[in-house]
Short mmCIF file of N, CA and C in Angstrom, two decimals:
data_model
loop_
_atom_site.label_atom_id
_atom_site.label_comp_id
_atom_site.label_asym_id
_atom_site.label_seq_id
_atom_site.Cartn_x
_atom_site.Cartn_y
_atom_site.Cartn_z
N MET A 1 112.96 117.75 109.22
CA MET A 1 111.61 117.12 109.30
C MET A 1 110.90 117.26 108.14
N ARG A 2 111.03 118.57 107.48
CA ARG A 2 110.46 118.91 106.28
C ARG A 2 110.88 118.05 105.14
N LEU A 3 112.18 117.78 105.13
CA LEU A 3 112.83 116.90 104.15
C LEU A 3 112.27 115.49 104.08
N ALA A 4 112.12 115.09 105.42
CA ALA A 4 111.49 113.64 105.45
C ALA A 4 110.07 113.61 104.90
N HIS A 5 109.24 114.67 105.23
CA HIS A 5 107.86 114.83 104.64
C HIS A 5 107.94 114.84 103.10
N LEU A 6 108.87 115.64 102.65
CA LEU A 6 109.01 115.69 101.16
C LEU A 6 109.30 114.34 100.55
N ILE A 7 110.30 113.65 101.16
CA ILE A 7 110.72 112.18 100.65
C ILE A 7 109.42 111.29 100.63
N ILE A 8 108.64 111.30 101.74
CA ILE A 8 107.56 110.37 101.85
C ILE A 8 106.56 110.93 100.78
N ALA A 9 106.29 112.20 100.73
CA ALA A 9 105.27 112.50 99.69
C ALA A 9 105.72 112.09 98.38
N GLY A 10 107.11 112.21 98.01
CA GLY A 10 107.51 111.77 96.74
C GLY A 10 107.26 110.31 96.51
N LEU A 11 107.59 109.55 97.56
CA LEU A 11 107.37 107.96 97.28
C LEU A 11 105.99 107.71 97.17
N VAL A 12 104.96 108.26 97.92
CA VAL A 12 103.61 108.06 97.72
C VAL A 12 103.24 108.56 96.35
N PHE A 13 103.65 109.57 95.83
CA PHE A 13 103.45 110.10 94.45
C PHE A 13 103.92 109.18 93.49
N LEU A 14 105.05 108.69 93.63
CA LEU A 14 105.53 107.50 92.63
C LEU A 14 104.75 106.36 92.47
N VAL A 15 104.30 105.93 93.67
CA VAL A 15 103.47 104.74 93.68
C VAL A 15 102.15 104.91 93.04
N VAL A 16 101.56 106.12 93.35
CA VAL A 16 100.14 106.45 92.87
C VAL A 16 100.29 106.65 91.38
N CYS A 17 101.32 107.38 90.95
CA CYS A 17 101.46 107.63 89.62
C CYS A 17 101.90 106.46 88.60
N ALA A 18 102.27 105.41 89.24
CA ALA A 18 102.84 104.36 88.51
C ALA A 18 101.85 103.36 88.13
N GLY A 19 100.56 103.85 87.79
CA GLY A 19 99.50 103.02 87.40
C GLY A 19 99.70 101.97 86.30
N GLU A 20 100.68 102.45 85.25
CA GLU A 20 101.03 101.48 84.16
C GLU A 20 101.84 100.51 84.52
N VAL A 21 102.73 100.85 85.50
CA VAL A 21 103.72 99.81 85.89
C VAL A 21 103.25 98.85 86.97
N LEU A 22 102.53 99.35 87.87
CA LEU A 22 101.91 98.48 88.99
C LEU A 22 100.62 97.94 88.53
N ALA A 23 100.44 96.67 88.73
CA ALA A 23 99.12 96.00 88.45
C ALA A 23 98.51 95.53 89.73
N GLN A 24 97.29 95.99 90.01
CA GLN A 24 96.69 95.48 91.25
C GLN A 24 95.85 94.25 90.84
N THR A 25 96.51 93.06 90.87
CA THR A 25 95.85 91.97 90.39
C THR A 25 95.78 90.98 91.63
N GLY A 26 94.81 90.08 91.43
CA GLY A 26 94.90 89.05 92.47
C GLY A 26 95.79 87.89 92.12
N GLY A 27 95.77 86.88 92.79
CA GLY A 27 96.82 85.78 92.35
C GLY A 27 97.85 85.69 93.57
N LYS A 28 98.71 84.68 93.21
CA LYS A 28 99.79 84.25 94.15
C LYS A 28 100.69 85.30 94.51
N PRO A 29 101.30 86.20 93.63
CA PRO A 29 102.24 87.16 94.06
C PRO A 29 101.66 88.16 95.06
N THR A 30 100.53 88.71 94.75
CA THR A 30 100.03 89.65 95.70
C THR A 30 99.49 88.99 96.98
N ASP A 31 99.00 87.89 96.89
CA ASP A 31 98.66 87.07 98.13
C ASP A 31 99.88 86.87 98.86
N SER A 32 101.01 86.60 98.32
CA SER A 32 102.30 86.37 99.14
C SER A 32 102.72 87.65 99.82
N ILE A 33 102.75 88.74 99.07
CA ILE A 33 103.07 90.02 99.67
C ILE A 33 102.19 90.35 100.88
N TRP A 34 100.79 90.18 100.59
CA TRP A 34 99.85 90.62 101.74
C TRP A 34 100.20 89.59 102.94
N ALA A 35 100.41 88.39 102.73
CA ALA A 35 100.76 87.52 103.84
C ALA A 35 102.03 87.82 104.43
N ALA A 36 103.04 88.33 103.80
CA ALA A 36 104.30 88.77 104.29
C ALA A 36 104.01 90.06 105.22
N ASP A 37 103.34 90.94 104.70
CA ASP A 37 103.08 92.13 105.43
C ASP A 37 102.38 91.80 106.73
N THR A 38 101.25 90.91 106.74
CA THR A 38 100.60 90.58 107.88
C THR A 38 101.47 89.88 108.93
N ALA A 39 102.18 88.94 108.29
CA ALA A 39 103.04 88.12 109.27
C ALA A 39 104.15 89.06 109.98
N TRP A 40 104.66 89.94 109.21
CA TRP A 40 105.70 90.93 109.74
C TRP A 40 105.15 91.79 110.87
N SER A 41 103.85 92.16 110.67
CA SER A 41 103.19 92.93 111.79
C SER A 41 103.08 91.93 113.11
N LYS A 42 102.86 90.72 112.93
CA LYS A 42 102.73 89.85 114.06
C LYS A 42 104.05 89.71 114.77
N THR A 43 105.10 89.86 114.14
CA THR A 43 106.48 89.64 114.75
C THR A 43 106.68 90.96 115.73
N TYR A 44 106.07 92.18 115.27
CA TYR A 44 106.21 93.34 116.11
C TYR A 44 105.30 93.26 117.33
N GLU A 45 104.11 92.67 117.11
CA GLU A 45 103.18 92.43 118.19
C GLU A 45 103.94 91.60 119.27
N ALA A 46 104.50 90.57 118.87
CA ALA A 46 105.24 89.51 119.62
C ALA A 46 106.67 90.08 120.18
N LYS A 47 107.07 91.24 119.66
CA LYS A 47 108.32 91.89 119.98
C LYS A 47 109.51 90.74 119.73
N ASP A 48 109.36 90.12 118.66
CA ASP A 48 110.34 89.10 118.21
C ASP A 48 111.36 89.75 117.27
N LEU A 49 112.41 90.18 117.84
CA LEU A 49 113.53 91.01 117.25
C LEU A 49 114.02 90.24 115.89
N ASP A 50 114.51 88.96 115.97
CA ASP A 50 115.10 88.21 115.05
C ASP A 50 114.22 88.05 113.87
N LYS A 51 112.99 87.64 114.15
CA LYS A 51 111.98 87.40 113.14
C LYS A 51 111.56 88.83 112.49
N ALA A 52 111.47 89.76 113.27
CA ALA A 52 111.19 91.09 112.64
C ALA A 52 112.09 91.56 111.61
N VAL A 53 113.35 91.57 111.97
CA VAL A 53 114.52 91.99 111.13
C VAL A 53 114.62 90.97 109.87
N ALA A 54 114.22 89.71 110.04
CA ALA A 54 114.29 88.81 108.93
C ALA A 54 113.41 89.18 107.83
N PHE A 55 112.44 89.98 108.03
CA PHE A 55 111.40 90.44 106.91
C PHE A 55 112.16 91.55 106.09
N CYS A 56 113.31 91.98 106.41
CA CYS A 56 113.86 93.07 105.71
C CYS A 56 114.91 92.61 104.85
N ASP A 57 115.13 93.15 103.65
CA ASP A 57 116.05 92.86 102.63
C ASP A 57 117.41 93.34 103.28
N GLU A 58 118.53 92.79 102.67
CA GLU A 58 119.89 93.14 103.32
C GLU A 58 120.13 94.54 103.24
N GLN A 59 119.59 95.24 102.32
CA GLN A 59 119.81 96.68 102.06
C GLN A 59 118.61 97.54 102.32
N GLY A 60 117.62 96.85 103.06
CA GLY A 60 116.19 97.54 103.36
C GLY A 60 116.45 98.89 104.14
N SER A 61 115.44 99.64 104.12
CA SER A 61 115.52 100.79 104.89
C SER A 61 114.10 101.07 105.69
N LEU A 62 114.16 101.52 106.86
CA LEU A 62 112.98 101.91 107.63
C LEU A 62 113.02 103.32 107.80
N LEU A 63 111.85 103.98 107.54
CA LEU A 63 111.77 105.45 107.68
C LEU A 63 110.73 105.72 108.63
N TRP A 64 111.03 105.80 109.92
CA TRP A 64 110.00 106.03 111.06
C TRP A 64 110.05 107.54 111.37
N PRO A 65 108.92 107.90 111.85
CA PRO A 65 108.79 109.40 112.22
C PRO A 65 109.80 109.67 113.52
N ASN A 66 110.56 110.95 113.44
CA ASN A 66 111.48 111.36 114.33
C ASN A 66 112.58 110.40 114.60
N ALA A 67 112.90 109.65 113.82
CA ALA A 67 114.06 108.72 114.06
C ALA A 67 115.00 108.77 112.73
N PRO A 68 116.24 108.53 112.89
CA PRO A 68 117.10 108.50 111.73
C PRO A 68 116.72 107.29 110.75
N VAL A 69 116.94 107.48 109.41
CA VAL A 69 116.71 106.44 108.51
C VAL A 69 117.73 105.25 108.85
N ALA A 70 117.03 104.10 108.98
CA ALA A 70 117.80 102.79 109.19
C ALA A 70 117.94 102.06 107.99
N THR A 71 119.17 101.96 107.49
CA THR A 71 119.35 101.11 106.32
C THR A 71 120.35 100.07 106.43
N GLY A 72 120.09 98.82 106.10
CA GLY A 72 120.83 97.64 106.27
C GLY A 72 120.34 96.94 107.45
N LYS A 73 120.51 95.62 107.61
CA LYS A 73 120.14 94.83 108.73
C LYS A 73 120.72 95.23 110.09
N ASN A 74 121.90 95.75 110.18
CA ASN A 74 122.42 96.16 111.38
C ASN A 74 121.62 97.35 111.94
N ALA A 75 121.46 98.33 111.13
CA ALA A 75 120.80 99.44 111.56
C ALA A 75 119.40 99.19 111.87
N ILE A 76 118.80 98.27 111.04
CA ILE A 76 117.34 98.06 111.35
C ILE A 76 117.14 97.30 112.63
N THR A 77 118.19 96.44 112.93
CA THR A 77 118.21 95.61 114.23
C THR A 77 118.30 96.73 115.32
N ARG A 78 119.26 97.64 115.21
CA ARG A 78 119.48 98.55 116.33
C ARG A 78 118.20 99.54 116.58
N LEU A 79 117.53 99.90 115.44
CA LEU A 79 116.33 100.76 115.60
C LEU A 79 115.17 100.00 116.22
N THR A 80 114.98 98.77 115.69
CA THR A 80 113.92 97.93 116.18
C THR A 80 114.08 97.49 117.68
N ALA A 81 115.27 97.17 118.03
CA ALA A 81 115.52 96.89 119.44
C ALA A 81 115.35 97.99 120.33
N SER A 82 115.71 99.18 119.90
CA SER A 82 115.53 100.31 120.68
C SER A 82 114.07 100.63 120.87
N ALA A 83 113.15 100.32 119.80
CA ALA A 83 111.74 100.50 119.90
C ALA A 83 111.16 99.53 120.83
N PHE A 84 111.62 98.18 120.67
CA PHE A 84 111.04 97.25 121.67
C PHE A 84 111.30 97.52 123.11
N ALA A 85 112.47 98.13 123.30
CA ALA A 85 112.90 98.50 124.63
C ALA A 85 112.15 99.66 125.34
N ILE A 86 111.33 100.49 124.58
CA ILE A 86 110.56 101.46 125.09
C ILE A 86 109.42 100.92 125.81
N PRO A 87 109.13 101.52 127.05
CA PRO A 87 108.04 101.07 127.87
C PRO A 87 106.59 101.08 127.18
N ASP A 88 105.96 100.00 127.26
CA ASP A 88 104.62 99.87 126.62
C ASP A 88 104.60 100.10 125.06
N PHE A 89 105.80 99.90 124.37
CA PHE A 89 105.86 99.95 122.99
C PHE A 89 104.95 99.00 122.41
N LYS A 90 104.10 99.43 121.41
CA LYS A 90 103.26 98.61 120.57
C LYS A 90 103.06 99.20 119.23
N LEU A 91 103.26 98.38 118.29
CA LEU A 91 103.08 98.73 116.84
C LEU A 91 102.44 97.59 116.10
N VAL A 92 101.21 98.03 115.60
CA VAL A 92 100.57 96.96 114.78
C VAL A 92 99.97 97.61 113.51
N TRP A 93 100.03 96.99 112.46
CA TRP A 93 99.59 97.64 111.21
C TRP A 93 98.82 96.54 110.48
N LYS A 94 97.91 97.12 109.56
CA LYS A 94 96.96 96.21 108.63
C LYS A 94 97.04 96.78 107.22
N PRO A 95 97.50 95.84 106.27
CA PRO A 95 97.35 96.36 104.88
C PRO A 95 95.90 96.62 104.43
N ASP A 96 95.67 97.49 103.50
CA ASP A 96 94.50 97.52 102.86
C ASP A 96 94.57 97.62 101.42
N LYS A 97 95.75 97.71 100.89
CA LYS A 97 96.06 97.69 99.45
C LYS A 97 97.43 96.89 99.11
N VAL A 98 97.44 96.19 98.15
CA VAL A 98 98.63 95.53 97.65
C VAL A 98 98.75 95.62 96.08
N GLY A 99 99.91 95.77 95.74
CA GLY A 99 100.12 95.84 94.24
C GLY A 99 101.46 95.15 93.88
N ILE A 100 101.58 94.81 92.62
CA ILE A 100 102.98 94.27 92.28
C ILE A 100 103.28 94.79 90.84
N ALA A 101 104.58 95.04 90.61
CA ALA A 101 105.01 95.42 89.41
C ALA A 101 104.80 94.41 88.23
N LEU A 102 104.63 94.78 87.12
CA LEU A 102 104.50 93.95 86.06
C LEU A 102 105.72 92.90 85.87
N SER A 103 106.89 93.42 86.08
CA SER A 103 108.09 92.50 86.12
C SER A 103 108.04 91.43 87.18
N GLY A 104 107.20 91.73 88.21
CA GLY A 104 107.02 90.63 89.27
C GLY A 104 108.05 90.63 90.31
N ASP A 105 109.05 91.56 90.31
CA ASP A 105 110.15 91.66 91.28
C ASP A 105 110.01 92.64 92.45
N LEU A 106 109.03 93.50 92.16
CA LEU A 106 108.69 94.52 93.31
C LEU A 106 107.27 94.52 93.50
N GLY A 107 106.82 94.82 94.88
CA GLY A 107 105.53 95.08 95.10
C GLY A 107 105.36 96.02 96.23
N TYR A 108 104.07 96.33 96.59
CA TYR A 108 103.90 97.30 97.69
C TYR A 108 102.69 96.84 98.54
N THR A 109 102.63 97.36 99.68
CA THR A 109 101.45 97.30 100.51
C THR A 109 101.37 98.66 101.19
N SER A 110 100.13 99.07 101.41
CA SER A 110 99.86 100.31 102.22
C SER A 110 98.73 100.00 102.99
N GLY A 111 98.67 100.69 104.25
CA GLY A 111 97.51 100.51 105.08
C GLY A 111 97.62 101.54 106.24
N THR A 112 97.09 101.12 107.40
CA THR A 112 97.08 101.93 108.56
C THR A 112 97.79 101.15 109.80
N TYR A 113 98.29 102.08 110.62
CA TYR A 113 98.98 101.51 111.92
C TYR A 113 98.52 102.14 113.03
N ILE A 114 98.72 101.49 114.12
CA ILE A 114 98.61 102.16 115.57
C ILE A 114 99.99 101.92 116.21
N TRP A 115 100.38 103.00 116.76
CA TRP A 115 101.69 103.00 117.40
C TRP A 115 101.42 103.64 118.79
N SER A 116 101.98 102.88 119.83
CA SER A 116 101.81 103.58 121.15
C SER A 116 102.95 103.06 121.94
N PHE A 117 103.32 104.01 122.88
CA PHE A 117 104.42 103.77 123.84
C PHE A 117 104.31 105.00 124.94
N LYS A 118 105.32 104.74 125.90
CA LYS A 118 105.32 105.89 126.82
C LYS A 118 106.72 106.65 126.63
N ASP A 119 106.45 107.99 126.51
CA ASP A 119 107.64 108.82 126.20
C ASP A 119 108.53 108.96 127.42
N THR A 120 109.79 109.72 127.49
CA THR A 120 110.61 109.61 128.45
C THR A 120 110.07 110.08 129.76
N SER A 121 109.10 110.84 129.73
CA SER A 121 108.38 111.27 131.03
C SER A 121 107.36 110.28 131.45
N GLY A 122 107.23 109.22 130.81
CA GLY A 122 106.19 108.31 131.23
C GLY A 122 104.78 108.58 130.66
N LYS A 123 104.63 109.55 129.97
CA LYS A 123 103.36 110.04 129.35
C LYS A 123 102.95 109.02 128.31
N PRO A 124 101.74 108.44 128.12
CA PRO A 124 101.36 107.60 127.03
C PRO A 124 101.28 108.46 125.71
N VAL A 125 101.77 108.04 124.67
CA VAL A 125 101.80 108.57 123.28
C VAL A 125 101.25 107.49 122.41
N SER A 126 100.34 107.90 121.54
CA SER A 126 99.85 106.97 120.56
C SER A 126 99.49 107.80 119.33
N ASP A 127 99.43 107.05 118.22
CA ASP A 127 99.05 107.56 116.85
C ASP A 127 98.54 106.59 115.97
N LYS A 128 97.61 106.90 115.18
CA LYS A 128 97.06 106.07 114.14
C LYS A 128 97.57 106.82 112.90
N GLY A 129 98.37 106.02 112.04
CA GLY A 129 98.90 106.68 110.84
C GLY A 129 98.68 105.79 109.61
N LYS A 130 99.44 106.23 108.58
CA LYS A 130 99.47 105.34 107.36
C LYS A 130 100.77 104.97 107.17
N TYR A 131 100.91 103.97 106.41
CA TYR A 131 102.32 103.36 105.99
C TYR A 131 102.28 102.97 104.40
N LEU A 132 103.58 102.92 104.01
CA LEU A 132 103.70 102.36 102.68
C LEU A 132 104.97 101.49 102.80
N THR A 133 104.87 100.35 102.27
CA THR A 133 105.98 99.40 102.26
C THR A 133 106.32 98.90 100.78
N VAL A 134 107.52 98.91 100.32
CA VAL A 134 107.89 98.41 99.07
C VAL A 134 108.66 97.03 99.44
N TRP A 135 108.19 96.09 98.63
CA TRP A 135 108.61 94.72 98.86
C TRP A 135 109.51 94.20 97.64
N LYS A 136 110.57 93.52 97.80
CA LYS A 136 111.40 92.96 96.79
C LYS A 136 111.40 91.42 96.97
N ARG A 137 111.18 90.79 95.69
CA ARG A 137 111.23 89.27 95.65
C ARG A 137 112.61 88.90 95.71
N GLN A 138 112.77 87.92 96.47
CA GLN A 138 114.14 87.27 96.70
C GLN A 138 114.36 86.19 95.86
N ALA A 139 115.57 85.56 95.69
CA ALA A 139 115.88 84.55 94.86
C ALA A 139 114.94 83.30 95.04
N ASP A 140 114.72 83.01 96.43
CA ASP A 140 113.89 81.89 96.77
C ASP A 140 112.48 82.06 96.57
N GLY A 141 111.99 83.32 96.02
CA GLY A 141 110.58 83.62 95.81
C GLY A 141 109.85 84.26 97.00
N SER A 142 110.57 84.29 98.12
CA SER A 142 109.89 85.05 99.29
C SER A 142 110.08 86.58 99.02
N TRP A 143 109.45 87.31 99.80
CA TRP A 143 109.28 88.86 99.72
C TRP A 143 109.84 89.47 101.04
N ARG A 144 110.79 90.36 100.76
CA ARG A 144 111.52 91.16 101.85
C ARG A 144 111.22 92.56 101.68
N CYS A 145 111.09 93.27 102.75
CA CYS A 145 110.83 94.70 102.73
C CYS A 145 112.22 95.39 102.26
N CYS A 146 112.09 96.16 101.36
CA CYS A 146 113.13 97.10 100.84
C CYS A 146 113.13 98.59 101.22
N LEU A 147 111.85 98.89 101.65
CA LEU A 147 111.63 100.28 102.03
C LEU A 147 110.36 100.37 102.71
N THR A 148 110.13 100.90 103.89
CA THR A 148 108.94 101.18 104.48
C THR A 148 108.91 102.60 105.25
N CYS A 149 107.89 103.24 105.05
CA CYS A 149 107.91 104.65 105.75
C CYS A 149 106.35 104.69 106.38
N SER A 150 106.48 105.39 107.57
CA SER A 150 105.25 105.58 108.29
C SER A 150 105.00 107.09 108.28
N ILE A 151 103.68 107.49 108.06
CA ILE A 151 103.24 108.81 108.04
C ILE A 151 102.20 108.97 109.22
N PRO A 152 102.79 109.62 110.32
CA PRO A 152 101.93 109.87 111.52
C PRO A 152 100.74 110.86 111.12
N THR A 153 99.73 110.61 111.88
CA THR A 153 98.57 111.62 111.75
C THR A 153 98.96 112.86 112.52
N TYR A 154 99.57 112.73 113.66
CA TYR A 154 100.00 113.90 114.58
C TYR A 154 101.46 113.91 114.70
N PRO A 155 102.02 115.09 114.99
CA PRO A 155 103.57 115.11 115.32
C PRO A 155 103.73 114.12 116.56
N LEU A 156 104.84 113.42 116.46
CA LEU A 156 105.13 112.66 117.66
C LEU A 156 106.41 113.23 118.38
N PRO A 157 106.59 112.86 119.59
CA PRO A 157 107.81 113.20 120.23
C PRO A 157 109.06 112.52 119.63
N LYS A 158 110.16 112.99 119.92
CA LYS A 158 111.42 112.32 119.49
C LYS A 158 111.38 110.79 119.95
N PHE A 159 111.75 109.94 118.93
CA PHE A 159 111.70 108.48 119.29
C PHE A 159 112.62 107.96 120.26
N ARG A 160 113.87 108.37 120.25
CA ARG A 160 114.84 108.11 121.18
C ARG A 160 116.11 108.80 120.99
#
């Protein structure tokens, strides 16, 4: 668990310190990333597995609290399906920052999320946390998640 926290802290540090590389500009690329992040959240609200996984790059990774790292569409599909199967599972997020690399091929969003579900004993669990998502521009101009990590406010029970 400590290693996961160090990895997340390192990723956040890299994004914050990369001010010369990342430009927080308005315009189409950042608007597109913001729209992709918002639309992806809606697929989780609807528990639409196929659409949720479609937002991920082929080699993308999900770093969720108390869950193994899921890399690649097969692992992401398994992790997301197991989340959707949890009683009363709900995950919604809202970006509050967006940025794009000067090269135009990578971007990021960060914001807050609300995650709730019932644990194995039926007890309601919820958390309001922070997240960071790194987006990769695809050949067709769309954006896909290549890495996302969630930072819970409070320790959560094991995911599954």
